Amino acid sequence: MEMTAREKKNRMTLQEKKPLAYEKIIKHPEKLKNKECVALIQLQYKYDCNFKCKHCAIEKFKQKDGQVLSVEDVKRIADQADAMGLASICISGGEPLIFPDLKDVVDAIGPDRFVISMDTNGWLLKEEKVKWLVDIGVDRIHLSIDGLEYNHNMFRGAKGSWKRCIEALSYCKEYGLGVIINIVATKSMVNSGELINQLNFISQFGEHASIIYAKPTGAFEDYKDEILNTEDLAFIQSLQGKYNVSTHLSPNCGHEFGCLCLKRHFSITAYGDVLPCPWIPITIGNIFNEDLETVVKRGLNMKWFSYDHKYSCQCGNKDTFFYQNILPQIEQTDSYPADWKKINWF
């Protein structure tokens, strides 16, 4: 399977702009043959946020006590990831644009050796901030826009937030900051036609959109009626080609992964726990106790996250065995995220 035209263009830009990161990425096919990790790391550096979003996946992490990441820890994680041949780190939270030490975090990761992206709700993404992000070495933002104006503002709990996101798009294009528009797809958005209306609207900006299936974790635990099923996922997959979109299950750089957990994506919480993805609150190890490669290899050896099983999105599809039998156990454990050793993996 070949890369898309967008992926080929990004690869050419990377070769010129960040040759050290490019050299790692072109070795990924060999790593895939060996069933090794080629993941983007979502680094949940802090949970400070200026929003209180309805679907926040990390809401319950905010209550946890314990050692938290420092800039020095970020440097250590990035060094280990670099040694593993990983090339992409996404700074997340919380809202990174309110972190006072955001530049220190970027410097610790190393803009010369990684593709650095950042999750943001867009509220503070003014012109000067966009220019600053480019200057310090951030390559791309993942900008959350969930529906058209009324629904987005309601979902995010912040009047005026949709307008700020739309205004930010022109600044990003002007100063060369890459953009992926993140859209959380709920049952209501699919059934009402809001998802299609949004895709039609944002097509004018020429930016790629990532459709994220809603998950019943964090603040969204009580909204299980908003979780998609197999039929919904098939409909969303059918939108590829009609729109400039991808999903968790789309081919990535010419490779089919199925569920991306640990193979192409994993998260590290502000407390050092390594999660298979941002929406599966099960820790498979902690970077304060073990090195990153040891933890990731453990996860890849687990049935549900190995290369030998190309499942559907396991926690974003209510028809899956994982959703019905493993996710419910998290609510029964005495820790959050749940310890992998206390889960019955069947």
mmCIF file of N, CA, C and O in Angstrom, residues 1-8 11 25 28-29 32 38 249-258 264 310:
data_model
loop_
_atom_site.group_PDB
_atom_site.id
_atom_site.type_symbol
_atom_site.label_atom_id
_atom_site.label_comp_id
_atom_site.label_asym_id
_atom_site.label_seq_id
_atom_site.Cartn_x
_atom_site.Cartn_y
_atom_site.Cartn_z
ATOM 1 N N MET A 1 0.847 -1.191 0.000
ATOM 2 C CA MET A 1 0.000 0.000 0.000
ATOM 3 C C MET A 1 0.885 1.245 0.000
ATOM 4 O O MET A 1 1.858 1.336 0.748
ATOM 5 N N GLU A 2 0.553 2.210 -0.848
ATOM 6 C CA GLU A 2 1.358 3.419 -0.964
ATOM 7 C C GLU A 2 0.891 4.504 -0.011
ATOM 8 O O GLU A 2 -0.255 4.518 0.425
ATOM 9 N N MET A 3 1.801 5.433 0.283
ATOM 10 C CA MET A 3 1.432 6.599 1.066
ATOM 11 C C MET A 3 0.509 7.497 0.262
ATOM 12 O O MET A 3 0.532 7.496 -0.972
ATOM 13 N N THR A 4 -0.276 8.294 0.954
ATOM 14 C CA THR A 4 -1.125 9.268 0.279
ATOM 15 C C THR A 4 -0.274 10.431 -0.215
ATOM 16 O O THR A 4 0.884 10.602 0.197
ATOM 17 N N ALA A 5 -0.851 11.246 -1.087
ATOM 18 C CA ALA A 5 -0.141 12.422 -1.595
ATOM 19 C C ALA A 5 0.224 13.364 -0.443
ATOM 20 O O ALA A 5 1.317 13.951 -0.427
ATOM 21 N N ARG A 6 -0.669 13.490 0.527
ATOM 22 C CA ARG A 6 -0.390 14.344 1.687
ATOM 23 C C ARG A 6 0.790 13.809 2.480
ATOM 24 O O ARG A 6 1.680 14.571 2.892
ATOM 25 N N GLU A 7 0.835 12.501 2.689
ATOM 26 C CA GLU A 7 1.931 11.899 3.444
ATOM 27 C C GLU A 7 3.249 12.036 2.699
ATOM 28 O O GLU A 7 4.293 12.307 3.307
ATOM 29 N N LYS A 8 3.232 11.880 1.375
ATOM 30 C CA LYS A 8 4.454 12.035 0.583
ATOM 31 C C LYS A 8 4.980 13.464 0.667
ATOM 32 O O LYS A 8 6.194 13.697 0.792
ATOM 33 N N ARG A 11 6.547 14.019 4.013
ATOM 34 C CA ARG A 11 7.822 13.318 4.096
ATOM 35 C C ARG A 11 8.933 14.124 3.415
ATOM 36 O O ARG A 11 10.055 14.227 3.942
ATOM 37 N N ILE A 25 12.511 7.937 10.491
ATOM 38 C CA ILE A 25 11.234 7.542 9.899
ATOM 39 C C ILE A 25 11.421 6.626 8.690
ATOM 40 O O ILE A 25 10.647 5.675 8.507
ATOM 41 N N HIS A 28 11.453 2.995 9.500
ATOM 42 C CA HIS A 28 10.268 2.373 10.086
ATOM 43 C C HIS A 28 9.821 1.094 9.378
ATOM 44 O O HIS A 28 9.387 0.151 10.047
ATOM 45 N N PRO A 29 9.879 1.008 8.043
ATOM 46 C CA PRO A 29 9.469 -0.250 7.408
ATOM 47 C C PRO A 29 10.230 -1.466 7.932
ATOM 48 O O PRO A 29 9.641 -2.542 8.117
ATOM 49 N N LEU A 32 8.922 -2.309 11.334
ATOM 50 C CA LEU A 32 7.617 -2.963 11.237
ATOM 51 C C LEU A 32 7.766 -4.439 10.899
ATOM 52 O O LEU A 32 7.021 -5.279 11.415
ATOM 53 N N VAL A 38 6.657 1.898 16.271
ATOM 54 C CA VAL A 38 6.971 3.088 15.463
ATOM 55 C C VAL A 38 6.030 4.225 15.877
ATOM 56 O O VAL A 38 5.597 5.029 15.055
ATOM 57 N N LEU A 249 -8.398 3.996 12.340
ATOM 58 C CA LEU A 249 -8.244 2.738 11.603
ATOM 59 C C LEU A 249 -7.734 2.926 10.179
ATOM 60 O O LEU A 249 -7.609 1.952 9.439
ATOM 61 N N SER A 250 -7.436 4.152 9.797
ATOM 62 C CA SER A 250 -6.945 4.406 8.439
ATOM 63 C C SER A 250 -5.527 3.888 8.263
ATOM 64 O O SER A 250 -4.743 3.869 9.220
ATOM 65 N N PRO A 251 -5.159 3.481 7.045
ATOM 66 C CA PRO A 251 -3.752 3.158 6.773
ATOM 67 C C PRO A 251 -2.872 4.353 7.117
ATOM 68 O O PRO A 251 -3.271 5.506 6.938
ATOM 69 N N ASN A 252 -1.699 4.080 7.624
ATOM 70 C CA ASN A 252 -0.809 5.135 8.074
ATOM 71 C C ASN A 252 0.535 4.974 7.382
ATOM 72 O O ASN A 252 1.226 3.966 7.571
ATOM 73 N N CYS A 253 0.878 5.973 6.543
ATOM 74 C CA CYS A 253 2.142 5.942 5.791
ATOM 75 C C CYS A 253 2.308 4.627 5.028
ATOM 76 O O CYS A 253 3.403 4.055 4.977
ATOM 77 N N GLY A 254 1.210 4.162 4.430
ATOM 78 C CA GLY A 254 1.266 2.973 3.599
ATOM 79 C C GLY A 254 1.157 1.663 4.343
ATOM 80 O O GLY A 254 1.299 0.601 3.741
ATOM 81 N N HIS A 255 0.874 1.712 5.658
ATOM 82 C CA HIS A 255 0.808 0.490 6.457
ATOM 83 C C HIS A 255 -0.556 0.359 7.131
ATOM 84 O O HIS A 255 -1.137 1.343 7.592
ATOM 85 N N GLU A 256 -1.055 -0.868 7.192
ATOM 86 C CA GLU A 256 -2.301 -1.172 7.889
ATOM 87 C C GLU A 256 -1.967 -1.607 9.322
ATOM 88 O O GLU A 256 -1.247 -2.581 9.522
ATOM 89 N N PHE A 257 -2.505 -0.897 10.307
ATOM 90 C CA PHE A 257 -2.249 -1.237 11.701
ATOM 91 C C PHE A 257 -3.480 -1.790 12.411
ATOM 92 O O PHE A 257 -3.347 -2.492 13.395
ATOM 93 N N GLY A 258 -4.656 -1.479 11.918
ATOM 94 C CA GLY A 258 -5.844 -1.749 12.715
ATOM 95 C C GLY A 258 -5.802 -0.843 13.928
ATOM 96 O O GLY A 258 -5.510 0.359 13.814
ATOM 97 N N ARG A 264 1.533 2.270 16.851
ATOM 98 C CA ARG A 264 1.665 3.568 16.175
ATOM 99 C C ARG A 264 1.328 4.749 17.089
ATOM 100 O O ARG A 264 1.469 5.891 16.692
ATOM 101 N N LYS A 310 -5.073 -7.376 14.316
ATOM 102 C CA LYS A 310 -5.474 -6.067 13.797
ATOM 103 C C LYS A 310 -6.952 -5.832 14.120
ATOM 104 O O LYS A 310 -7.824 -5.972 13.272
#
